[in-house]
XYZ file of C-alpha atoms in Angstrom:
743
model
C 17.754 -17.944 -7.701
C 15.826 -16.172 -4.952
C 12.753 -16.172 -4.354
C 11.792 -12.818 -4.854
C 13.094 -12.620 -8.436
C 10.482 -14.735 -10.026
C 8.293 -11.453 -8.994
C 6.694 -9.693 -12.398
C 6.936 -6.567 -13.094
C 4.200 -3.628 -11.474
C 2.778 -2.369 -14.581
C 0.350 -3.178 -15.679
C -1.618 -2.386 -19.383
C -3.712 -0.006 -18.707
C -7.821 -0.698 -18.992
C -10.370 -0.095 -21.909
C -11.259 3.970 -21.858
C -14.781 4.338 -20.164
C -17.432 6.230 -21.920
C -17.850 10.481 -20.645
C -20.047 10.595 -17.731
C -23.373 12.741 -18.246
C -23.083 15.937 -17.486
C -26.118 16.285 -14.793
C -26.092 16.592 -11.238
C -27.217 13.952 -10.120
C -27.448 11.106 -6.381
C -24.222 11.230 -4.739
C -22.504 7.709 -5.981
C -23.759 8.106 -9.468
C -22.547 11.940 -9.989
C -19.154 10.828 -8.079
C -18.728 7.531 -11.039
C -20.032 9.530 -14.001
C -16.376 12.089 -13.307
C -14.141 8.981 -12.673
C -15.739 7.979 -16.316
C -14.680 11.105 -16.932
C -11.489 11.442 -15.278
C -10.406 8.162 -17.197
C -10.685 9.618 -20.420
C -8.789 11.757 -19.770
C -4.648 12.055 -20.913
C -2.903 9.156 -18.647
C -1.845 11.224 -15.934
C 1.878 10.172 -14.542
C 1.212 9.064 -11.135
C -1.315 6.410 -10.198
C -3.929 8.498 -7.331
C -7.143 7.681 -4.972
C -10.189 9.294 -6.063
C -11.084 12.183 -3.226
C -13.731 10.728 -1.499
C -14.801 7.292 -0.426
C -18.332 5.699 -0.763
C -18.330 3.193 1.908
C -21.823 2.688 3.512
C -21.320 4.599 7.171
C -17.715 5.049 5.928
C -17.465 1.684 6.806
C -15.015 -0.144 4.922
C -15.898 -4.101 5.287
C -12.601 -6.389 4.852
C -14.250 -8.237 2.278
C -14.005 -4.294 0.376
C -10.853 -4.257 1.417
C -10.028 -7.250 -0.490
C -11.100 -6.272 -3.605
C -9.014 -2.783 -3.808
C -6.170 -5.581 -3.169
C -7.488 -8.047 -5.792
C -7.627 -4.675 -7.950
C -4.207 -3.074 -7.393
C -2.439 -6.606 -8.188
C -4.223 -7.468 -11.351
C -5.300 -4.074 -12.694
C -8.354 -2.974 -14.675
C -8.294 -5.857 -17.363
C -7.790 -9.230 -14.961
C -10.467 -8.240 -12.282
C -13.609 -6.032 -11.213
C -13.108 -2.492 -9.748
C -13.691 -1.961 -6.145
C -16.674 -0.799 -5.440
C -16.265 1.366 -2.752
C -12.496 3.797 -4.197
C -11.687 4.199 -7.132
C -7.889 3.583 -7.590
C -6.683 5.884 -11.173
C -3.560 4.225 -13.120
C -2.921 1.395 -11.427
C -0.484 0.335 -14.043
C 1.825 3.130 -12.366
C 1.729 1.194 -8.937
C 5.486 -0.092 -8.178
C 4.373 -1.683 -4.708
C 2.042 -2.179 -2.237
C 3.133 -2.202 1.237
C -0.062 -3.175 4.352
C 0.921 -2.813 7.895
C -1.246 -4.465 10.511
C -1.033 -2.525 13.657
C -2.900 -5.687 15.546
C -4.114 -5.415 18.827
C -4.988 -1.230 18.511
C -8.231 -0.305 16.875
C -10.529 3.521 16.250
C -10.726 4.119 19.978
C -6.789 3.814 20.074
C -6.057 6.014 17.570
C -8.130 8.701 18.610
C -8.110 7.977 22.477
C -3.829 9.380 21.199
C -4.784 11.107 18.474
C -2.115 14.358 19.657
C 1.001 11.104 19.414
C -0.255 9.837 16.325
C 1.203 12.694 14.188
C 2.466 11.275 11.226
C -0.234 8.350 10.445
C -2.830 11.396 10.992
C -1.062 14.053 8.595
C 0.282 11.809 5.751
C -2.620 9.812 5.080
C -5.433 11.167 3.064
C -7.797 8.994 3.270
C -9.494 7.166 6.216
C -12.005 4.746 7.378
C -13.304 2.677 10.006
C -13.058 -1.280 9.752
C -15.642 -3.860 11.387
C -14.432 -5.379 14.772
C -12.567 -8.067 13.317
C -13.310 -11.942 13.288
C -9.815 -14.603 13.853
C -8.292 -13.825 11.417
C -7.581 -11.063 10.528
C -5.837 -11.295 7.961
C -7.722 -13.768 6.161
C -9.797 -11.967 5.718
C -9.036 -8.836 4.205
C -6.174 -11.521 1.268
C -9.637 -14.057 0.629
C -8.265 -16.910 1.720
C -10.673 -19.438 2.345
C -11.154 -21.687 5.238
C -12.039 -24.465 3.473
C -8.841 -23.748 0.588
C -6.112 -25.673 1.363
C -3.146 -22.830 1.278
C 0.142 -25.476 0.822
C -0.223 -25.705 -2.579
C -1.158 -22.382 -4.473
C 2.703 -22.474 -6.194
C 3.493 -25.957 -7.124
C 4.102 -26.974 -10.381
C 2.924 -29.761 -12.054
C 5.869 -31.532 -13.311
C 5.802 -32.951 -17.633
C 6.091 -31.034 -20.756
C 4.371 -27.823 -21.626
C 1.852 -28.140 -24.506
C 2.787 -28.410 -28.075
C 3.536 -25.150 -29.895
C 0.128 -26.766 -32.474
C -1.958 -26.351 -29.427
C -1.477 -22.860 -28.423
C -3.850 -19.643 -30.177
C -3.103 -18.139 -32.140
C -2.185 -13.944 -31.533
C -1.499 -11.020 -33.583
C 2.440 -11.365 -33.644
C 2.423 -7.320 -34.221
C 0.760 -7.170 -30.764
C 2.980 -9.766 -28.787
C 4.941 -7.243 -26.305
C 8.707 -8.482 -27.529
C 7.682 -7.215 -31.201
C 6.581 -4.021 -29.859
C 8.941 -3.207 -27.762
C 12.378 -4.522 -30.413
C 10.484 -5.239 -33.242
C 10.581 -8.806 -35.726
C 13.469 -8.371 -36.763
C 17.337 -10.330 -34.810
C 18.882 -7.356 -32.918
C 22.258 -6.905 -31.537
C 23.741 -7.662 -28.289
C 23.907 -3.901 -27.514
C 20.459 -3.573 -28.641
C 19.529 -6.119 -25.800
C 20.999 -4.054 -22.757
C 19.326 -2.216 -20.073
C 19.987 1.500 -20.534
C 20.538 3.726 -17.449
C 17.439 4.980 -17.772
C 15.631 1.000 -17.549
C 18.342 -0.260 -14.622
C 17.453 3.109 -12.751
C 13.510 1.591 -13.671
C 14.720 -1.670 -11.779
C 16.419 0.111 -8.666
C 19.666 -1.661 -10.123
C 22.703 -0.639 -8.693
C 24.360 2.482 -9.985
C 26.574 5.107 -9.567
C 26.856 8.548 -7.073
C 23.402 7.041 -5.884
C 22.930 7.679 -2.088
C 22.357 4.389 -1.090
C 25.010 2.947 -3.246
C 27.747 4.625 -2.109
C 29.138 1.612 -0.324
C 29.184 -0.461 -3.723
C 32.216 -1.539 -5.364
C 32.781 -0.604 -9.613
C 33.661 -3.370 -11.441
C 36.069 -1.135 -13.509
C 34.468 -2.887 -17.220
C 34.494 1.202 -19.165
C 35.553 0.285 -22.834
C 33.308 0.276 -25.996
C 30.602 -1.943 -26.331
C 29.855 -4.350 -29.561
C 27.500 -6.621 -30.562
C 31.207 -9.511 -30.506
C 30.785 -8.442 -26.797
C 31.970 -11.245 -24.800
C 28.868 -12.676 -22.414
C 28.943 -13.822 -19.099
C 26.344 -16.045 -16.912
C 25.345 -14.262 -13.112
C 23.250 -15.978 -10.073
C 24.099 -15.313 -7.308
C 22.403 -17.418 -3.902
C 21.673 -15.474 -0.615
C 20.468 -15.873 3.296
C 19.219 -13.456 5.736
C 21.455 -12.136 8.290
C 21.076 -9.733 10.931
C 21.802 -6.823 8.449
C 19.003 -7.912 5.547
C 19.608 -10.324 2.509
C 23.623 -11.250 1.979
C 25.637 -13.363 -0.303
C 26.681 -17.234 0.257
C 27.713 -18.143 -3.749
C 27.888 -16.653 -7.021
C 28.891 -18.133 -9.623
C 29.813 -16.950 -13.419
C 29.676 -18.498 -16.703
C 31.232 -17.365 -19.623
C 30.354 -17.568 -23.301
C 31.368 -21.408 -23.674
C 28.788 -23.033 -20.598
C 32.640 -22.998 -18.705
C 31.813 -22.394 -15.014
C 34.816 -19.713 -14.605
C 33.901 -19.301 -10.786
C 31.681 -21.270 -8.150
C 32.628 -19.337 -5.491
C 30.640 -20.145 -1.084
C 30.460 -16.841 0.183
C 30.687 -16.183 4.442
C 28.605 -13.415 6.172
C 29.375 -10.210 7.257
C 26.458 -10.347 10.143
C 24.705 -13.134 12.049
C 22.699 -15.811 9.883
C 18.955 -15.250 10.514
C 17.657 -17.991 8.266
C 19.981 -19.452 5.119
C 16.807 -20.060 2.987
C 17.645 -23.370 2.142
C 14.714 -23.837 -0.299
C 16.160 -21.674 -2.322
C 19.463 -21.548 -2.097
C 20.408 -24.749 -1.459
C 23.178 -23.719 0.620
C 22.857 -24.762 4.879
C 24.565 -24.070 8.193
C 27.382 -27.463 7.771
C 27.815 -25.603 4.441
C 28.896 -22.628 5.649
C 30.832 -23.722 8.382
C 34.160 -24.127 7.129
C 33.786 -21.191 4.430
C 37.027 -18.193 4.891
C 35.806 -16.618 1.417
C 34.215 -12.801 2.182
C 32.765 -10.705 0.353
C 35.601 -8.713 -0.498
C 36.918 -11.229 -2.438
C 34.759 -12.440 -4.246
C 34.614 -8.656 -5.353
C 38.872 -8.565 -6.040
C 38.284 -11.842 -8.093
C 34.906 -10.820 -10.397
C 37.401 -7.515 -10.859
C 39.848 -9.406 -12.161
C 38.075 -12.150 -14.480
C 35.971 -9.608 -16.547
C 37.803 -7.981 -19.600
C 36.510 -4.028 -19.952
C 33.345 -4.267 -22.756
C 31.735 -7.525 -20.014
C 28.035 -8.050 -20.503
C 26.983 -9.364 -17.713
C 23.661 -11.374 -17.742
C 21.377 -12.352 -15.599
C 17.747 -13.162 -14.115
C 16.537 -9.878 -11.809
C 20.355 -9.399 -12.428
C 20.403 -5.905 -10.174
C 19.499 -8.453 -6.844
C 21.950 -10.288 -7.893
C 24.523 -6.802 -8.181
C 23.558 -5.881 -4.620
C 23.600 -9.025 -3.135
C 27.329 -8.449 -4.300
C 27.234 -4.478 -4.006
C 28.828 -3.959 -6.712
C 28.553 -1.372 -9.969
C 28.692 -2.614 -13.745
C 27.516 -1.217 -16.507
C 26.469 -3.606 -19.604
C 24.077 -5.859 -18.664
C 21.292 -8.389 -19.821
C 18.147 -9.506 -17.981
C 16.694 -11.709 -19.168
C 13.715 -11.587 -16.850
C 13.191 -8.024 -19.182
C 13.815 -9.160 -22.355
C 11.461 -11.557 -22.800
C 8.622 -8.896 -22.737
C 5.469 -10.339 -20.676
C 1.834 -8.690 -21.184
C 0.598 -6.920 -19.000
C 4.730 -5.614 -17.375
C 5.260 -8.756 -15.732
C 7.926 -11.174 -16.153
C 8.266 -14.365 -16.430
C 10.091 -16.994 -14.336
C 13.307 -18.590 -15.537
C 11.661 -22.350 -14.761
C 9.276 -21.718 -17.373
C 11.433 -20.265 -19.505
C 14.050 -22.561 -19.376
C 11.675 -25.153 -20.074
C 9.164 -23.287 -22.950
C 11.926 -22.208 -24.781
C 15.683 -24.183 -23.987
C 13.689 -27.926 -23.277
C 15.456 -28.132 -20.065
C 14.660 -28.872 -16.741
C 15.825 -26.853 -13.403
C 15.431 -26.072 -10.067
C 14.044 -29.626 -10.011
C 11.965 -29.871 -6.479
C 14.035 -33.435 -6.264
C 16.722 -31.019 -5.438
C 17.271 -29.407 -2.378
C 17.435 -25.853 -3.651
C 18.527 -24.026 -6.770
C 21.670 -24.921 -8.605
C 23.989 -20.879 -8.742
C 26.155 -22.152 -11.910
C 22.776 -23.935 -13.656
C 20.855 -20.931 -12.883
C 23.448 -19.149 -14.280
C 24.501 -21.850 -17.413
C 20.460 -21.057 -18.495
C 20.198 -16.999 -18.419
C 24.039 -16.526 -20.195
C 21.783 -19.809 -23.050
C 18.271 -18.032 -23.160
C 20.843 -14.300 -23.988
C 21.836 -16.502 -27.106
C 19.009 -18.409 -28.493
C 17.149 -14.273 -28.359
C 20.614 -13.457 -30.145
C 20.201 -16.452 -32.562
C 17.321 -16.423 -33.528
C 15.083 -12.990 -32.630
C 11.349 -11.128 -31.539
C 9.598 -12.958 -33.998
C 10.862 -16.447 -33.832
C 10.282 -15.963 -29.264
C 6.393 -14.467 -29.703
C 5.672 -17.450 -31.910
C 5.609 -19.295 -29.514
C 3.434 -17.458 -28.041
C 4.492 -17.296 -24.108
C 1.666 -16.354 -22.897
C -0.472 -18.798 -23.482
C 2.082 -22.244 -22.162
C 2.328 -19.293 -19.118
C -1.551 -19.231 -18.492
C -2.278 -22.512 -19.158
C 0.680 -23.937 -16.397
C 0.102 -21.067 -14.163
C -4.095 -23.200 -13.988
C -2.687 -26.790 -14.130
C -0.350 -25.420 -10.885
C -3.250 -23.969 -8.946
C -5.767 -26.576 -10.200
C -8.632 -24.385 -11.322
C -10.901 -25.564 -13.651
C -11.648 -22.229 -16.422
C -10.053 -22.182 -19.180
C -8.127 -18.589 -19.190
C -6.151 -16.753 -16.212
C -8.805 -13.751 -16.152
C -12.016 -16.860 -15.294
C -9.770 -17.140 -12.707
C -9.349 -14.021 -11.214
C -13.107 -13.441 -11.299
C -14.524 -15.614 -8.964
C -15.519 -13.935 -6.163
C -13.531 -16.860 -3.943
C -9.894 -15.855 -5.427
C -7.739 -14.392 -2.940
C -5.161 -11.822 -3.288
C -2.373 -14.730 -2.458
C -3.522 -16.502 -5.448
C -3.739 -13.428 -8.343
C -0.082 -13.052 -7.258
C 0.416 -16.468 -8.271
C -1.460 -16.295 -11.661
C 1.348 -12.657 -12.229
C 4.376 -14.940 -11.049
C 4.612 -12.893 -7.919
C 5.105 -13.732 -4.667
C 3.674 -11.759 -0.851
C 5.927 -10.859 2.174
C 4.949 -11.690 5.350
C 6.440 -10.147 8.298
C 5.920 -11.130 11.396
C 6.058 -12.017 15.339
C 6.930 -15.096 15.855
C 4.147 -15.691 18.171
C 1.789 -14.462 15.852
C -0.363 -17.379 14.170
C -1.339 -16.701 10.307
C -2.819 -19.241 7.234
C -0.470 -16.854 5.698
C 2.120 -18.257 6.920
C 1.780 -21.855 5.407
C 0.957 -20.447 1.888
C 4.111 -21.811 -0.648
C 3.238 -19.143 -2.435
C 4.447 -16.487 0.878
C 7.588 -15.812 1.893
C 6.995 -15.446 5.410
C 9.843 -14.031 7.914
C 9.275 -14.128 11.655
C 11.310 -12.167 14.189
C 11.063 -12.000 17.704
C 9.984 -8.495 18.766
C 8.470 -5.900 16.724
C 11.371 -3.858 16.312
C 13.201 -6.644 14.821
C 10.197 -6.172 12.437
C 11.276 -2.972 11.505
C 14.774 -3.844 10.604
C 13.592 -6.650 7.825
C 10.874 -4.832 6.972
C 14.236 -1.974 5.067
C 14.962 -4.345 3.400
C 12.540 -7.047 2.713
C 10.403 -4.467 0.987
C 11.466 -3.233 -1.997
C 12.245 -6.949 -3.328
C 8.214 -7.869 -3.380
C 6.342 -6.430 -5.194
C 3.162 -7.228 -2.365
C 4.526 -6.699 1.382
C 2.671 -7.116 4.601
C 4.114 -6.642 7.414
C 1.788 -6.781 11.195
C 3.571 -5.463 14.408
C 1.750 -7.165 17.313
C 1.283 -5.466 20.566
C -0.382 -6.173 23.854
C -4.418 -5.318 24.098
C -5.292 -4.078 27.015
C -8.409 -5.700 29.182
C -12.046 -4.936 28.327
C -12.521 -2.993 30.956
C -9.948 -0.370 30.858
C -10.861 -0.591 26.814
C -14.496 0.375 28.125
C -13.336 3.427 29.833
C -11.437 4.648 27.279
C -14.046 4.574 25.550
C -16.194 6.390 27.971
C -13.804 9.233 28.653
C -14.134 9.206 24.780
C -16.833 10.149 24.739
C -16.832 12.326 27.031
C -14.494 14.694 26.452
C -15.853 14.595 22.802
C -18.953 15.641 24.293
C -17.282 17.874 26.258
C -15.940 19.381 23.315
C -18.809 19.842 21.162
C -20.603 22.429 23.939
C -20.094 25.753 24.605
C -21.950 28.132 27.696
C -23.466 31.069 26.329
C -24.865 33.496 28.269
C -26.027 35.857 30.373
C -29.568 35.592 29.255
C -32.591 36.596 30.847
C -35.377 34.562 32.640
C -38.177 35.854 30.220
C -35.584 35.137 26.435
C -36.357 33.420 23.656
C -35.261 29.668 24.358
C -37.290 28.642 19.911
C -34.888 31.717 19.248
C -31.632 31.180 20.975
C -32.041 27.806 19.767
C -32.419 29.586 16.415
C -29.726 31.628 16.491
C -26.904 28.655 17.431
C -28.758 25.912 14.558
C -27.593 28.110 11.699
C -23.421 26.931 13.139
C -25.183 23.329 13.169
C -27.369 21.062 13.975
C -27.272 21.314 18.154
C -28.737 17.751 19.622
C -29.730 20.167 23.109
C -29.800 23.063 25.338
C -29.848 24.009 28.273
C -30.233 27.159 30.413
C -27.865 28.524 32.551
C -28.600 31.818 33.786
C -25.106 32.918 35.480
C -22.124 31.950 33.074
C -20.939 36.042 31.295
C -19.104 34.524 28.252
C -19.120 32.339 25.532
C -16.725 29.676 25.805
C -16.097 26.282 26.221
C -16.735 24.418 29.248
C -13.609 23.820 31.223
C -12.417 20.143 32.715
C -9.624 18.474 32.978
C -10.635 16.472 29.912
C -11.290 20.322 27.665
C -7.606 21.621 29.035
C -6.791 20.132 25.723
C -9.070 21.250 23.609
C -7.330 24.418 22.428
C -4.328 22.514 20.578
C -6.651 19.375 19.413
C -8.913 21.127 17.563
C -6.135 23.580 15.917
C -4.481 20.345 14.896
C -7.512 17.751 13.679
C -7.656 21.531 11.034
C -4.244 19.922 10.207
C -5.121 16.080 9.226
C -4.705 15.296 5.593
C -8.242 14.928 5.182
C -8.931 18.208 7.035
C -7.088 20.396 4.960
C -7.799 21.862 2.270
C -12.221 21.722 3.746
C -14.508 23.910 4.666
C -17.221 23.171 7.052
C -20.218 25.410 5.742
C -24.288 25.617 7.513
C -26.839 26.955 5.830
C -26.625 26.039 2.958
C -30.443 24.934 0.709
C -31.096 22.079 -1.567
C -30.611 24.441 -4.706
C -26.964 25.365 -3.093
C -24.862 23.105 -5.290
C -26.754 23.424 -8.697
C -25.589 27.983 -7.294
C -22.106 27.046 -6.767
C -21.187 25.290 -9.215
C -22.647 27.767 -11.422
C -19.992 30.525 -9.279
C -16.351 29.965 -11.219
C -14.612 32.251 -8.326
C -15.184 29.971 -5.924
C -15.761 26.076 -7.356
C -11.636 27.033 -8.500
C -9.599 24.150 -7.293
C -12.512 22.874 -5.730
C -12.660 19.048 -6.402
C -16.007 17.661 -3.331
C -18.928 18.696 -2.074
C -19.872 16.236 0.104
C -24.131 16.731 0.782
C -24.814 14.574 4.722
C -28.023 13.561 5.048
C -30.100 12.070 7.774
C -30.309 8.741 8.221
C -33.689 8.061 9.265
C -35.121 10.428 5.905
C -32.858 10.701 3.821
C -33.154 13.650 2.859
C -30.176 16.323 2.973
C -29.472 18.018 6.386
C -28.195 21.790 6.384
C -24.507 21.713 6.692
C -22.144 20.274 3.981
C -18.107 19.869 2.703
C -16.465 21.916 -0.093
C -12.683 20.587 0.001
C -10.241 21.798 -2.239
C -6.870 21.086 -3.661
C -4.960 23.742 -1.690
C -5.740 25.530 1.719
C -5.443 29.286 0.044
C -8.624 27.776 -2.690
C -10.859 27.192 1.025
C -9.647 29.700 2.635
C -10.459 32.158 -0.472
C -13.864 30.058 -0.560
C -14.841 30.223 3.166
C -14.264 34.279 2.978
C -17.372 34.577 -0.072
C -19.478 32.166 1.495
C -19.678 33.688 3.965
C -20.284 37.014 2.926
C -22.901 39.754 2.263
C -23.701 37.881 -1.214
C -23.807 34.683 0.275
C -24.698 34.816 4.340
C -23.541 31.053 4.865
C -21.499 30.772 8.402
C -19.220 28.301 8.070
C -14.302 27.321 8.871
C -12.002 25.047 8.064
C -13.630 21.001 8.627
C -12.657 19.822 12.166
C -14.499 16.266 11.698
C -12.816 14.073 8.671
C -16.123 12.011 7.359
C -15.128 8.659 8.735
C -14.567 10.269 12.707
C -18.339 12.638 12.024
C -19.843 9.691 11.913
C -18.912 7.629 14.172
C -19.348 11.402 16.543
C -22.911 10.926 15.284
C -23.783 7.234 16.642
C -22.433 8.707 20.411
C -25.576 8.583 22.841
C -25.516 12.191 24.020
C -24.292 11.928 27.965
C -27.132 13.518 30.764
C -25.078 15.280 32.636
C -26.159 19.222 34.809
C -23.906 21.694 32.634
C -21.318 22.958 33.908
C -20.987 19.436 36.392
C -16.970 18.462 36.613
C -15.552 15.619 34.756
C -13.377 12.984 36.012
C -11.789 10.583 33.570
C -12.087 7.230 35.973
C -9.922 6.802 38.058
C -8.284 3.086 37.053
C -7.642 3.626 33.316
C -5.326 6.906 35.309
C -3.721 4.041 37.817
C -3.734 1.662 34.221
C -2.054 3.350 32.674
C 0.819 4.094 34.904
C 1.290 0.948 35.508
C 2.468 0.057 32.240
C 5.383 2.260 32.811
C 8.190 1.562 29.443
C 4.765 -0.229 27.456
C 2.758 3.142 27.946
C 0.751 3.135 25.449
C 0.830 6.943 24.275
C 4.715 6.898 24.260
C 3.893 3.508 22.225
C 1.447 5.660 19.948
C 3.870 8.481 19.975
C 6.949 6.069 19.076
C 5.761 3.781 16.750
C 4.220 6.624 14.374
C 7.609 8.210 14.056
C 8.653 4.923 13.058
C 6.182 3.449 10.732
C 6.534 6.998 9.330
C 10.197 6.789 8.775
C 10.097 4.055 7.219
C 7.033 5.212 4.413
C 9.576 8.097 3.462
C 12.124 4.809 2.748
C 9.376 3.640 0.251
C 9.800 4.265 -3.565
C 7.141 6.928 -5.002
C 4.027 4.735 -6.258
C 3.850 2.059 -3.243
C -0.128 2.227 -1.558
C 0.361 1.955 1.654
C -2.503 1.158 4.062
C -1.801 1.751 7.530
C -4.341 -0.281 9.499
C -6.033 -1.075 13.824
C -7.973 -4.097 12.780
C -9.984 -3.247 15.892
C -9.909 -5.650 18.959
C -12.533 -8.254 19.716
C -13.084 -10.272 22.721
C -15.296 -11.996 24.921
C -17.030 -9.116 26.891
C -16.976 -7.078 23.508
C -15.467 -6.115 20.324
C -14.243 -2.282 19.037
C -14.236 -1.183 15.373
C -10.752 -0.984 13.375
C -9.400 1.353 11.802
C -7.572 1.339 7.704
C -5.318 4.662 6.840
C -4.426 4.895 2.777
C -2.324 7.097 0.638
C -0.188 6.438 -2.307
C 3.250 7.960 -1.965
C 3.864 10.960 -3.825
C -0.087 10.689 -4.615
C -0.954 13.703 -7.399
C -3.987 14.866 -6.615
C -6.999 15.921 -8.817
C -8.455 18.793 -9.964
C -11.397 17.770 -10.705
C -14.587 18.727 -8.216
C -16.458 15.613 -6.351
C -20.348 15.688 -5.292
C -20.420 13.400 -2.851
C -23.980 13.044 -0.494
C-alpha cells in the first residue's frame, strides 16, 4: 500500500456550539471574539472561512502562533484549542492544508517587488508579518522540539491489540458506522459508493476533465447483492511525470489471485518507493508489460457486474487510469469518528486477527493487501455494522496510536493538548502523513521524520512539477522553493531605498503660501486628512503634488495597485473620527449594510484611540456608498479607499523619518542598481514575477476548501535580520457579512 492511502479524511466533527456573545460594544479583542461566538451559534456555513480581521500584536504572528493554526486545521475544535490570533470557521469543511515556503525571501522582497507579485497580493486576503527566522524555520512552524527524536513517531508496536473486555463502553447508537448504515445487516448494494461520494473522494469519473484519457472497464451490468467481489491493490513508483503503476494484484472471492503483474512505467523513474511498494530497479529491469497491457487484461477478466474492493481505491484506479462504476472502499466502509480513516494494517489485525505489512519484509505485498480488503468487505456483509460497532475500533486505534507515539496520557485529546505537541504528532494520531517537497540542497529536521513523505528535487521547477501531482494525495503539504538570498549589503541598501520611496510617497508639496501665513492653521488643515509627521515651508511651490523623483515616478500606478490589494478591496479610510464614532456608525443601517469590520487604531504609547479608522465592507459597491455618505454634509469626514493593509501600515509606522531638505532629488544607492543588473537571468524582479505566476497557477489547481499559506520566512545573518511575511486564504472562501470591531 502507498503511504498516502492511509491518510485520514478531512471532514471532522463539528465542535460544541458556544454561547451567544454580548450585544454591548466592548474593547476590540473582546468584541471580536463575542462576534465569533455569535457566528458559531448560527447555522453551519457550507464552506470553511477565516475571520475578516487577524488579531496579532503589531500585526506580527510568531512561529508558535502559526503552529497553533496548523494544529487546529488538522485536528479541529474537539481536540485542540483554537488559535489565539485568528478564527477559522467550520474547520470540518477544510479539505487540505498547503504551505508554500519561499526560502530566502522576506517582507522587504515582497514590497520591493510589489508590482511583480501581482497574484499573491491580489489573491490572499490576509497578510501578516513574521519575526526573523531561526536556524530551522520549518521545525518552528510545525512545533518540532529539538530534543525530540523524530524518527519513530509512527513506529507501530508489535504484539496483540488489547482484548475487547478492556475497551471502554460506548453508546452503539452514537457509533459512526451505526449512524451511516443502521444496526441491521446490509446488502452489497448498500455498501457501494454513490456517484456523489466517488466525486467527493476524488475517484476517476467519466466526463471529468482530469480523466479524459482514462479507460472504462465497460462493466455496466445490473448490480445485485449477489454480484461478484474482486479485491484490487496497486503499487506505484515516482517518475518524472508523477506516480505511475508498477504492480497490480486482483483477487477473486475465493481468495485466489487471478492477476498479479509487474508494470514498466512509461517515464523515467525517480524513486521506486521500495519501502512501501517492495519494487526495486532490479525487479523492474526485465519487465516489458506496459500500462495498456494490464488495462486490456483487466477489462477481459471482469464480468459486467463486477464490484471492485480496495483500500483508498480511488488512488489505485487513478494509477491504472481506468474508470469503474461499482466500488467498495474499505477505508470508507469502516466509518471512523470525525471523518478519519483506519489504516489497512490496523483493520486487518483488529477485524481479521492477521498481521500484514510486517516491518521485516521489504515493502507491502499487493496480493496480500488485495486479499485483505476483500476479506474486510466480506466480514462487513456477514456480521453487519452492529458487530463492528461492538468492537469499539476507535478505542483500539487510540490505544495503539498512543503506544506508537510513546505517550503516557490515556487518550488522544490529552496528547494533542500538550503545548509541545508537534503538527507531525497530530497528523500521526489522525492516521495521516505530511508531504514535504524541497530541493536536495536544503536540509531540515522534517526530512528525517518517519511520518513525513519527503520528496527532494534538483531544482525549483522540479519541486513545482511534483507539487502538482502530489498535493492532491496528501491532506497536509509543505512545498519549499529556495532562492539565493541577497548579500546583507544589498539587502540593507534595498531597505534604505524602500524607506526613501515610502517617505517620498507620503510627502506632499502645496502652495503658494505667503511668508506671513499661519503654519499652525495649515498644519491643522492637513491633519484633518490624517496624521502629519513633519512639515516644512517651501515658498516657491505653486501646486499640490507629490515630489517627482526617480523613486516616485511609478507612484500613481502603485497607488492604484494598492487599492486593488485583496486586503484593501472594499476598505475605506476615514479621518476626523471621534470617540463616539463607532456607536453612531452602527446605528445607521444605510451605512452599516455590508459592513464586516471597524478597525480603530490606537496610539502605541498612550493607548488612546487615533482620529482615523478603517471600515471594511463585503463589496466595493458597499464601501463606495458608505464613503459618499460619510464625506457628505451630515458626517463631514474626510476619506478615500484604503491604500495600506494593516501589517504594512504597522511596518511604515515603524520607519524613522528621513531628514533631508524638501525638493532634493533622491538617488537610489548605485550598488543596488549594479548588483541587480549583474544578476541577469536570476534578476529578482523577473523571479518575483515568474514565481508569483507559477504559484498562482498551482493555487488554482488546488481543490476548493484548501487552507493555503504563502510564507516568506525573512532573512538572518551575522550582519542583521529582516522580518518575514505571511499570506493566507482558503480556496473559494465564503466571506462573512457580519460586522466586526477592532482597535
